[in-house]
Coordinates of C-alpha atoms and ligand atoms in Angstrom, one line a residue:
X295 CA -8.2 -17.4 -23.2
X296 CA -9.7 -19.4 -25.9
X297 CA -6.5 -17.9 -28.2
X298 CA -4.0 -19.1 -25.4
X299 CA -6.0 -22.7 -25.6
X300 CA -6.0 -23.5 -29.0
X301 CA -2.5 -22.6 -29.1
X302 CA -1.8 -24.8 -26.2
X303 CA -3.5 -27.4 -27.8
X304 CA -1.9 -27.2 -31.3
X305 CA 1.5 -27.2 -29.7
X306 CA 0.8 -30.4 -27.8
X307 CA -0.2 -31.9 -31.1
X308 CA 2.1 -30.9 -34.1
X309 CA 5.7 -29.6 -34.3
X310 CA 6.5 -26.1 -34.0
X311 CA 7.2 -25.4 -38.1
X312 CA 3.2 -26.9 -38.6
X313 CA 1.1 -24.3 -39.9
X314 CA -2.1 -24.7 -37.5
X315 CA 0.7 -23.8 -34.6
X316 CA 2.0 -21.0 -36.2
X317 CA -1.3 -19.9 -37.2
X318 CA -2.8 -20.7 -33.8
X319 CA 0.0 -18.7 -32.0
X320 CA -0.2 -15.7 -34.6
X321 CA -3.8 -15.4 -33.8
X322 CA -3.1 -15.3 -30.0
X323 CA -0.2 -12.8 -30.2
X324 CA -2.9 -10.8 -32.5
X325 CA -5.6 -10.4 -29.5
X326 CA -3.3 -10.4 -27.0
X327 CA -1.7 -7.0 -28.5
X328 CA -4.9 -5.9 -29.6
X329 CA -6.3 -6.2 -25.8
X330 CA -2.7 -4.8 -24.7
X331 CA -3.1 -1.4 -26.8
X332 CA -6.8 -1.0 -25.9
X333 CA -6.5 -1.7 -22.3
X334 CA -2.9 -0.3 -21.6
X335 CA -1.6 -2.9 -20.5
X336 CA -2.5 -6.8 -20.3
X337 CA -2.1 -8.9 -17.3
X338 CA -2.9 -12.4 -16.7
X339 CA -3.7 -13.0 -12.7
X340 CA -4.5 -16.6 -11.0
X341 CA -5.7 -15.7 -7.5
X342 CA -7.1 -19.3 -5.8
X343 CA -9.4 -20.8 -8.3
X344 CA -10.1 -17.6 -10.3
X345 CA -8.9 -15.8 -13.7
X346 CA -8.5 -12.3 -14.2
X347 CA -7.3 -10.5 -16.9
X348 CA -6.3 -6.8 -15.8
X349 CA -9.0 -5.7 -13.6
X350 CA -11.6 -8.7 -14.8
X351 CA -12.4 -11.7 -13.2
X352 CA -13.5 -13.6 -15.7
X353 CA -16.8 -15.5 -15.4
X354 CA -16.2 -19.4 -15.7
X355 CA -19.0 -21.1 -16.7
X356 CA -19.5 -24.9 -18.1
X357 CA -18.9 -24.0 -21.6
X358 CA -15.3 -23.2 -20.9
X359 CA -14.7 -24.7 -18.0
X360 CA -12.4 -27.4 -19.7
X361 CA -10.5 -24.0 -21.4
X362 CA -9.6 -22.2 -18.1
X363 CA -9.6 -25.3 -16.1
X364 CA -6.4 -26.5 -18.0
X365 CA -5.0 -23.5 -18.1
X366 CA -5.7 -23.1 -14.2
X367 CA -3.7 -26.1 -13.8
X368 CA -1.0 -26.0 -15.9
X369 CA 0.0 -22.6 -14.5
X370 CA -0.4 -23.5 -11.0
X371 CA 2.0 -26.6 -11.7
X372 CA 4.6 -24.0 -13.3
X373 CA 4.1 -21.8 -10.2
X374 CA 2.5 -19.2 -12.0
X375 CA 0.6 -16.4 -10.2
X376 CA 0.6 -13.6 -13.0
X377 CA 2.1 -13.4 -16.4
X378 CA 2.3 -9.8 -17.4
X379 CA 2.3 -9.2 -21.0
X380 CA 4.3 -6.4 -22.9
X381 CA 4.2 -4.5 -25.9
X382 CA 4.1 -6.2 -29.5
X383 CA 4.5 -9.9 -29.0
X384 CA 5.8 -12.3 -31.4
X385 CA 5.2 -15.4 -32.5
X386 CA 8.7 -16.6 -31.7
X387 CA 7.9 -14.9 -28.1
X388 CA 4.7 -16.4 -27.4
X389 CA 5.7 -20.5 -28.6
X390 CA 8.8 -20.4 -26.3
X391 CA 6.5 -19.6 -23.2
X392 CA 3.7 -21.8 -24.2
X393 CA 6.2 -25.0 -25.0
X394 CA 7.6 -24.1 -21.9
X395 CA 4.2 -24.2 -19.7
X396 CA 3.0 -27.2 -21.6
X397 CA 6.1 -29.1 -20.9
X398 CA 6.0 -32.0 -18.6
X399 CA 7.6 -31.9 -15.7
X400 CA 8.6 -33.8 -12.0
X401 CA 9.9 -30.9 -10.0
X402 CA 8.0 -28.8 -7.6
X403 CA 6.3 -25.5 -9.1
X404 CA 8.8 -23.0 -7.6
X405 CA 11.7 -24.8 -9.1
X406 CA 9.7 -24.8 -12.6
X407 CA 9.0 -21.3 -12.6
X408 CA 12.6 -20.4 -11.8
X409 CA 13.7 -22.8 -14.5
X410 CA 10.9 -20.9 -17.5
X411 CA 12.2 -17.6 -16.3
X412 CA 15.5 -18.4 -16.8
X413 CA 15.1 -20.4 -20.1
X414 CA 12.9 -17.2 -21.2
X415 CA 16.3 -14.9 -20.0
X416 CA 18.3 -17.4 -22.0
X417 CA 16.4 -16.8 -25.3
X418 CA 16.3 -13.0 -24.2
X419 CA 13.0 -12.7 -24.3
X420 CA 11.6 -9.7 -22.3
X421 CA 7.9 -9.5 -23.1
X422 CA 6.6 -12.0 -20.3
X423 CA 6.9 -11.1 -16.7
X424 CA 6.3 -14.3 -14.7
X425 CA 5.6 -13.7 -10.6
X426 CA 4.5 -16.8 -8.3
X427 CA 1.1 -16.2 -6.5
X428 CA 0.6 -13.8 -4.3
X429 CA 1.3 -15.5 -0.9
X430 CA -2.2 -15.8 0.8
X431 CA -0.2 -17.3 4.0
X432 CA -2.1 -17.8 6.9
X433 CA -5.1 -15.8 6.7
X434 CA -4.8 -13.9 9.9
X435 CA -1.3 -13.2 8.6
X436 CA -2.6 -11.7 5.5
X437 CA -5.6 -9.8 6.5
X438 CA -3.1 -7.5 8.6
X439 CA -1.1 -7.1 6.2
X440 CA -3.6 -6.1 3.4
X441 CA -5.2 -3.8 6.1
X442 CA -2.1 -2.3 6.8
X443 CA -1.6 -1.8 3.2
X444 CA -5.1 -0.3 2.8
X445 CA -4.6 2.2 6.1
X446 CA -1.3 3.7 4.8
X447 CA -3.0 4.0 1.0
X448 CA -5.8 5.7 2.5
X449 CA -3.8 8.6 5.0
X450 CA -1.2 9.1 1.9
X451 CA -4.4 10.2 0.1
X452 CA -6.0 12.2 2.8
X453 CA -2.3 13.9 3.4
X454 CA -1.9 14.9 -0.6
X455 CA -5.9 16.0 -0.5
X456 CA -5.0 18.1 2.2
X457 CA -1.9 19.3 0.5
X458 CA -3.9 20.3 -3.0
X459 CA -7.2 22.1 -1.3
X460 CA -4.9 24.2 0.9
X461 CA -2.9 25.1 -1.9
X462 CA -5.3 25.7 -4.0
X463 CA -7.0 28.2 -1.4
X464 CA -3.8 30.1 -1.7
X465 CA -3.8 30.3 -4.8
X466 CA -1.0 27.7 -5.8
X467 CA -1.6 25.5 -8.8
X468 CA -1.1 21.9 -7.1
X469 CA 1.5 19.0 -8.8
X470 CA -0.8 16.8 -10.5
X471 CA 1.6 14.1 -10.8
X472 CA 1.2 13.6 -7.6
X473 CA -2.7 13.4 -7.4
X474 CA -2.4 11.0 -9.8
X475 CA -0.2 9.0 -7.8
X476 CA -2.9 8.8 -4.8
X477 CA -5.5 7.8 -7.8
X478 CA -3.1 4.7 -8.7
X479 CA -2.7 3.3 -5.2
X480 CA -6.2 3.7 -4.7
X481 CA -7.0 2.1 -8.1
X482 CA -4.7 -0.7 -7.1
X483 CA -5.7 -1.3 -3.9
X484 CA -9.0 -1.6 -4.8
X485 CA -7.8 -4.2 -7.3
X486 CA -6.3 -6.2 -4.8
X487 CA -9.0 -6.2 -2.5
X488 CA -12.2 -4.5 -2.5
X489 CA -12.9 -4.3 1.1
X490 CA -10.0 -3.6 3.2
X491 CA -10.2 0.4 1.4
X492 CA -14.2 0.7 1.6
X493 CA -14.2 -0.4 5.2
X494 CA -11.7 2.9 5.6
X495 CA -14.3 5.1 4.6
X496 CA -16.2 4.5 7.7
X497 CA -13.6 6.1 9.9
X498 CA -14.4 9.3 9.2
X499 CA -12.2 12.4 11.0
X500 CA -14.5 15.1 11.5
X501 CA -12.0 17.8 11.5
X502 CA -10.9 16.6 8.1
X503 CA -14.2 16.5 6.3
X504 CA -13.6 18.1 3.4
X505 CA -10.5 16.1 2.7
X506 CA -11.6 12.6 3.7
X507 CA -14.8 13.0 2.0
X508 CA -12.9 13.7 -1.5
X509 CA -10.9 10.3 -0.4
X510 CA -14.2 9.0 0.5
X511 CA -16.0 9.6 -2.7
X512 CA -13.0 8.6 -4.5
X513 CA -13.2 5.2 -3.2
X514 CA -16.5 4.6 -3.5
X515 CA -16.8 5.6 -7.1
X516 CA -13.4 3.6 -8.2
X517 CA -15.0 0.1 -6.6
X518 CA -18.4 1.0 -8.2
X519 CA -16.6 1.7 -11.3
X520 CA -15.0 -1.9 -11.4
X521 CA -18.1 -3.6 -10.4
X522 CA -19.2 -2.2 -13.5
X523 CA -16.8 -3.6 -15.7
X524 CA -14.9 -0.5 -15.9
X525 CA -10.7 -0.7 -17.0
X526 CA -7.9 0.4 -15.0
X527 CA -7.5 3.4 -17.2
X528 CA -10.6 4.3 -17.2
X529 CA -11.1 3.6 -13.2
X530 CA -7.8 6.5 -13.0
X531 CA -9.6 8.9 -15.0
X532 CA -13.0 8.0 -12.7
X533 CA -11.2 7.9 -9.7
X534 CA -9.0 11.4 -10.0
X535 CA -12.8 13.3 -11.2
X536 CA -14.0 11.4 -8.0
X537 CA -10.9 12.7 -6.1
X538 CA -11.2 16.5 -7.3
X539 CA -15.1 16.3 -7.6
X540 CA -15.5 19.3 -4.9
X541 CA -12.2 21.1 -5.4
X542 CA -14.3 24.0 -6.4
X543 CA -14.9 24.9 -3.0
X544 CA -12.2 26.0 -2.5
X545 CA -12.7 29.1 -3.9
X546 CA -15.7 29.1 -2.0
X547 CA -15.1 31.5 1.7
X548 CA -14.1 29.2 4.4
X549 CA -16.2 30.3 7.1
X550 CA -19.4 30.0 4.5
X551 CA -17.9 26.3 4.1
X552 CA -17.8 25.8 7.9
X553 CA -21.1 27.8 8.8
X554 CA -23.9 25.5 11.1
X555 CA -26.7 27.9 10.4
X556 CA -28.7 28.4 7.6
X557 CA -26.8 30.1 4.2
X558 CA -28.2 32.8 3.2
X559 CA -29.1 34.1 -0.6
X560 CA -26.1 35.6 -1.2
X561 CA -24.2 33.2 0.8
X562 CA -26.4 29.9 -1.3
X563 CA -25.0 31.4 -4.4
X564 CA -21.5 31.3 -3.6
X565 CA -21.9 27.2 -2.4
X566 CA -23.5 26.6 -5.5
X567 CA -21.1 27.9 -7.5
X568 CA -18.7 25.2 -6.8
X569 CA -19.5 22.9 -9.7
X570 CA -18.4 25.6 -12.1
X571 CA -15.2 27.1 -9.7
X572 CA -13.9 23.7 -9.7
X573 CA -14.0 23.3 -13.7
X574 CA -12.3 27.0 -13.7
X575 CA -9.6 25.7 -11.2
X576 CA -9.0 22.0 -13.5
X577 CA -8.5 24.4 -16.3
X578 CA -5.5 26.4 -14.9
X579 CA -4.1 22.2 -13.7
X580 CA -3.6 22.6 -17.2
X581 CA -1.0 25.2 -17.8
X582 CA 1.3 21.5 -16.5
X583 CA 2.8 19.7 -18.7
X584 CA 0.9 16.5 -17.5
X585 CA -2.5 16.0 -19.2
X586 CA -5.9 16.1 -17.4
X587 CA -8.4 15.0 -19.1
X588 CA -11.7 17.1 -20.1
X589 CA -14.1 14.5 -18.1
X590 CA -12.6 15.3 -15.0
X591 CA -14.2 19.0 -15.3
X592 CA -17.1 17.3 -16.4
X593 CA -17.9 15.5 -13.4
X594 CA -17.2 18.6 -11.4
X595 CA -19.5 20.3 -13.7
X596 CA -22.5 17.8 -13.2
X597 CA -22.4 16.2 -9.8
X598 CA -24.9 17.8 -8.3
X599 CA -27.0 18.3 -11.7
X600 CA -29.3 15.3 -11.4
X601 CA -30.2 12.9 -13.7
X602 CA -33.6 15.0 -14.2
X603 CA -31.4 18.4 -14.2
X604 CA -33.1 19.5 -11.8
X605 CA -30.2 20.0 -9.6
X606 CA -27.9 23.2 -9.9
X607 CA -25.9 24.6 -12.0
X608 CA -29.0 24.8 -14.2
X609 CA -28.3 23.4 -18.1
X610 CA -28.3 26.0 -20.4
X611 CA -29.3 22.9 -23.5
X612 CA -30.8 19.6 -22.8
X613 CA -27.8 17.2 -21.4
X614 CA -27.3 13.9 -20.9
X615 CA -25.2 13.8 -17.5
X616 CA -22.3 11.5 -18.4
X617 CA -21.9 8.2 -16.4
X618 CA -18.7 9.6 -14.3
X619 CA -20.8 12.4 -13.1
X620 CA -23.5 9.5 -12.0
X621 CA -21.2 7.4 -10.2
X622 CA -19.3 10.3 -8.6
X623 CA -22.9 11.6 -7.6
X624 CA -23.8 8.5 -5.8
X625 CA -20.6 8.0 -4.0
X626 CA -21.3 11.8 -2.9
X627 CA -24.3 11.7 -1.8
X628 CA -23.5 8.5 0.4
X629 CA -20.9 9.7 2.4
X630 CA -21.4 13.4 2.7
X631 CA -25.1 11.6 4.3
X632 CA -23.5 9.1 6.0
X633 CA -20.6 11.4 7.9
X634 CA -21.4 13.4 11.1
X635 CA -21.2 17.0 10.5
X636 CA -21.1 20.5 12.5
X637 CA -24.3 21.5 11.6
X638 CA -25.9 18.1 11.7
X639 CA -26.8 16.4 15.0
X640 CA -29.0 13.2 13.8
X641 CA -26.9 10.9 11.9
X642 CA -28.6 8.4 9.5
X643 CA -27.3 4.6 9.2
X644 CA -25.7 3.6 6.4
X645 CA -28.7 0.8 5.4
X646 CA -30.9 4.2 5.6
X647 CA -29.5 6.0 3.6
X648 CA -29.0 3.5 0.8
X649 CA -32.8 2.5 1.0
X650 CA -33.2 6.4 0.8
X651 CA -31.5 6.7 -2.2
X652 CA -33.3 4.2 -3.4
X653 CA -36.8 5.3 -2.8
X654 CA -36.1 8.9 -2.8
X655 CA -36.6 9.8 -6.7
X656 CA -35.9 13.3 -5.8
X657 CA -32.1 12.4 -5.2
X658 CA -31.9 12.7 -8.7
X659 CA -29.9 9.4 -9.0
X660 CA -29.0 6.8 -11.6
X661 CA -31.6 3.8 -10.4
X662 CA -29.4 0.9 -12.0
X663 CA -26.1 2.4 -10.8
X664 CA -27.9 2.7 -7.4
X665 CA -28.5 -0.9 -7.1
X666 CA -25.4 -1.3 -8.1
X667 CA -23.8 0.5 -5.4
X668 CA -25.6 -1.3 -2.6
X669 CA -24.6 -4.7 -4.3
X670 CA -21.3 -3.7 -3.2
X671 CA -21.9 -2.3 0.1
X672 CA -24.5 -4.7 0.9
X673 CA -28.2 -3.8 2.3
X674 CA -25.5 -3.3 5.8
X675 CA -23.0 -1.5 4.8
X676 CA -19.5 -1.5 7.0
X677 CA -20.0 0.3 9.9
X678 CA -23.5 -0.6 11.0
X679 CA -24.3 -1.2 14.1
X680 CA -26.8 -4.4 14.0
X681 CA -28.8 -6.2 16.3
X682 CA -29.3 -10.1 16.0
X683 CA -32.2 -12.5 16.4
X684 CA -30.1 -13.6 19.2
X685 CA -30.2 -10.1 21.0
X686 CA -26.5 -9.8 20.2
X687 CA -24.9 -6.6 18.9
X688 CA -22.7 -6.2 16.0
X689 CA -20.6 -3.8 13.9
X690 CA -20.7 -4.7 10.2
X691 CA -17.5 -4.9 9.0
X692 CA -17.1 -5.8 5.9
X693 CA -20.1 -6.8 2.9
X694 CA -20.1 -10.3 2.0
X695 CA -18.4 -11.2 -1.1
X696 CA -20.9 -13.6 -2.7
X697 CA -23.9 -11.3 -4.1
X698 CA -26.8 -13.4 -3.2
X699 CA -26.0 -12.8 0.0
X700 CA -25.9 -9.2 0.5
X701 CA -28.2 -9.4 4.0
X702 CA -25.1 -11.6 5.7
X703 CA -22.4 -9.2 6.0
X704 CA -19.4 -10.4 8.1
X705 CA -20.0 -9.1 11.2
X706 CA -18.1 -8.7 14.7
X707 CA -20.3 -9.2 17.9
X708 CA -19.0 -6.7 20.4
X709 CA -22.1 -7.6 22.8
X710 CA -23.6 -10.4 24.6
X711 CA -27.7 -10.8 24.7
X712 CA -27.3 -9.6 27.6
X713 CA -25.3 -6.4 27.3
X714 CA -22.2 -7.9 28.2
X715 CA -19.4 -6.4 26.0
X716 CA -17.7 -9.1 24.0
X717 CA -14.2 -8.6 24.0
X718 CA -12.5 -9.2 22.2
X719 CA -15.2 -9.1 19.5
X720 CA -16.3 -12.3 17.9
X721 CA -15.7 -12.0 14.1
X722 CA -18.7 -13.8 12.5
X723 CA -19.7 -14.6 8.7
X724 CA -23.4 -14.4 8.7
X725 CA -23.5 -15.9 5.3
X726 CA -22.6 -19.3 6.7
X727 CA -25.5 -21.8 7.9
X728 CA -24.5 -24.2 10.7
X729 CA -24.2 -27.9 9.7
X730 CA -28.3 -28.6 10.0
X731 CA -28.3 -25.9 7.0
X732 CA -29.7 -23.3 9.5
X733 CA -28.4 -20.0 10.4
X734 CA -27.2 -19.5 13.4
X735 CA -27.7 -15.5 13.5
X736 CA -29.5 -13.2 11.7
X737 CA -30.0 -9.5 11.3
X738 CA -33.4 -8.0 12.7
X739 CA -32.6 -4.6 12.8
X740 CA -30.7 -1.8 12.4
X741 CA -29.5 0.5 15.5
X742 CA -28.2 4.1 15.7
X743 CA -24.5 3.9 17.5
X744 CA -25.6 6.6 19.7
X745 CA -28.1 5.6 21.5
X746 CA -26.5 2.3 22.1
X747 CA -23.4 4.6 23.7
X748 CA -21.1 2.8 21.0
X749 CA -18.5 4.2 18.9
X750 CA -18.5 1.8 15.7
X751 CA -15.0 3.2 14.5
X752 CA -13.4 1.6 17.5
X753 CA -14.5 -1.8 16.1
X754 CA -13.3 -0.9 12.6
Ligands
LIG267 FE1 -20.1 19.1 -4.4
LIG268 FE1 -18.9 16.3 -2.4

């Protein structure tokens, strides 16, 4: 950004042949390559009054707020939403788009982004792909449509889950292309919007366990992994060891996998094998032609290893357990203790099983990661059933963006103080305070769905 700005600048200021312009625009078509090779690809993304580049959003702060606040505005006058970046700029490339953005204009932003596109075709440049914003349009308008986005992302990936367990069972070695397909769109649509995919995970099929729990965990871990700074490359190769992170069972006996009572000895052994099946099963993916990288089988090695090793399969040498494994571990342990299954009748609440993981140094978990993880979900995640100071009821359904306010989820009522069902539900941001400053509700407890007689996926 600072690259882009100077060359801005010097453009503005000297002609083209000066040698602070050309030096100012080699320098940015320098870093911008050098970010392009090391990322994968480089993007450029306005979305309202933020910057991101790839998966970043990039922190603006009063030091350079007069940088990205001129850029901010000079791309939303040229209608600019995103500016993807090619392979191997030049300097010829780069000072045709930046006198172009810098130019002054009188016509409306649409018309000047059609005109730079078509001056850019003109001098046949290729390297810059210039899209308007993404359309927020009305909000309602585009909340339905990015959660219809996010349902038909999340029952593609359960439907190719399905697809590779069961043929893996039978012995079939699975397409990996396509399991890296699901990865993408679940990458992506994380990208786009954290929240519409992670409230998904709380509509849990029971029959289909052992595929939406790979979904499950596969979400979890790819929005942990970009809270943490993580690139899109490296949230794929997170995200498809999240996705395969239990494939090893099946090699394990079905009826074993399915049994309510307790496993015995011989039957233990076979469930704790999975770590080390599923590596053995990665390693024939490999006879493909497509490449699957080593850390996948290292995640299936360690998930349930601990950060203490105390966990199983037992280390052989000391080992570190590498940070996949500890993110894949966390989103694990969440929803496989969050999800309703046969031989579990008491269900915990999402909040308590965060605060358990928490606490509970026996978990074996990553502390920082952990906190982590519940600044995404919030101290509520999605899905919890709430009660209010004003004897209202509510179903948590979706964190609140801003961090300091991780107790406020957005919430919908779906009951009256007194009992009366609300319908249809009041959709509430707990985060804002009424005009006086005040809040209007606030969260006093948590409530088990059962005993209430509500079904939160209904509100979901
Ligand atoms: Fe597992
Ligand atoms: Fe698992």
């Amino acid at each position: 950004m600072v690259a882009f700005y100077a060359a801005l600048r010097s453009i503005k200021l000297y002609p083209l042949e000066h040698s602070t312009v050309q030096k100012t625009l080699g320098e940015l078509a320098q870093v911008a390559e050098l970010m392009r090779s090391e990322e994968g690809e480089l993007e450029f993304r306005i979305s309202g009054e933020f910057i991101f580049i790839n998966s970043t959003r990039l922190r603006l702060d009063l030091s350079n707020y007069a940088t990205f606040g001129h850029i901010l505005s000079l791309c939303k006058a040229a209608g600019i939403g995103t500016i993807h970046v090619g392979a191997r700029g030049t300097v010829r490339e780069w000072s045709l788009l930046l006198t172009l953005l810098g130019g002054e204009t009188k016509v409306s932003p649409d018309e000047r982004l059609a005109e730079i596109i078509s001056r850019l075709k003109q001098a046949a440049i290729e390297l810059f792909q210039l899209d308007p914003p993404m359309q927020a349009g009305t909000d309602q308008e585009f909340n339905e449509e990015a959660k219809a986005a996010a349902n038909r992302t999340y029952s593609q990936s359960v439907a190719v889950t399905k697809d590779v367990i069961n043929s893996v069972r039978i012995g079939k070695t699975p397409n990996i292309r396509k399991i890296k397909r699901v990865v993408q769109g679940i990458v992506d649509q994380v990208l786009n919007e954290e929240t519409s995919l992670i409230g998904l995970t709380a509509l849990r099929d029971y029959d289909e366990y052992t595929f939406t729990h790979s979904v499950n965990v596969c979400i979890f871990s790819v929005a942990l992994g970009r809270r943490l700074g993580m690139t899109k490359l490296q949230l794929y190769e997170l995200g498809l060891a999240a996705l395969m992170h239990d494939i090893g069972k099946s090699r394990v006996p079905l009826d074993l996998l399915q049994k309510t009572g307790d496993l015995t000895e011989e039957e233990w052994k076979w469930m704790a094998a999975h770590p080390w099946l599923g590596v053995l099963v990665l390693f024939q993916f490999r006879r493909q032609q497509e490449e699957l990288s080593y850390r996948a089988m290292t995640v299936c090695h360690e998930h349930h290893m601990k950060v203490d090793l105390t966990g199983y399969p037992k280390p052989i040498r000391p080992r570190q357990v590498s940070v996949l494994s500890k993110i894949v571990t966390i989103a694990d342990g969440y929803d496989a203790a969050t999800s309703r299954r046969v031989y579990r009748t008491e269900i915990l609440t999402p909040a308590s099983v965060l605060e358990e993981m928490r606490d509970n140094p026996r978990r074996g978990l990553d502390p920082v990661l952990v906190k982590a993880f519940i600044n995404l979900l919030g101290i509520y995640p999605t899905g919890t059933l709430v009660v209010l100071d004003t004897f209202e009821l509510g179903v948590v359904s979706a964190a609140n963006p801003n961090p300091d306010a991780l107790s406020r989820p957005i919430i919908k009522i779906i009951s009256d103080a007194q009992g009366n069902v609300t319908s249809p539900p009041l959709v509430v941001d707990l985060g804002i305070p009424e005009a006086n400053g005040e809040f209007a509700r606030t969260i006093i407890k948590t409530a088990d769905p059962e005993r209430y007689g509500v079904r939160v996926s209904d509100f979901l």
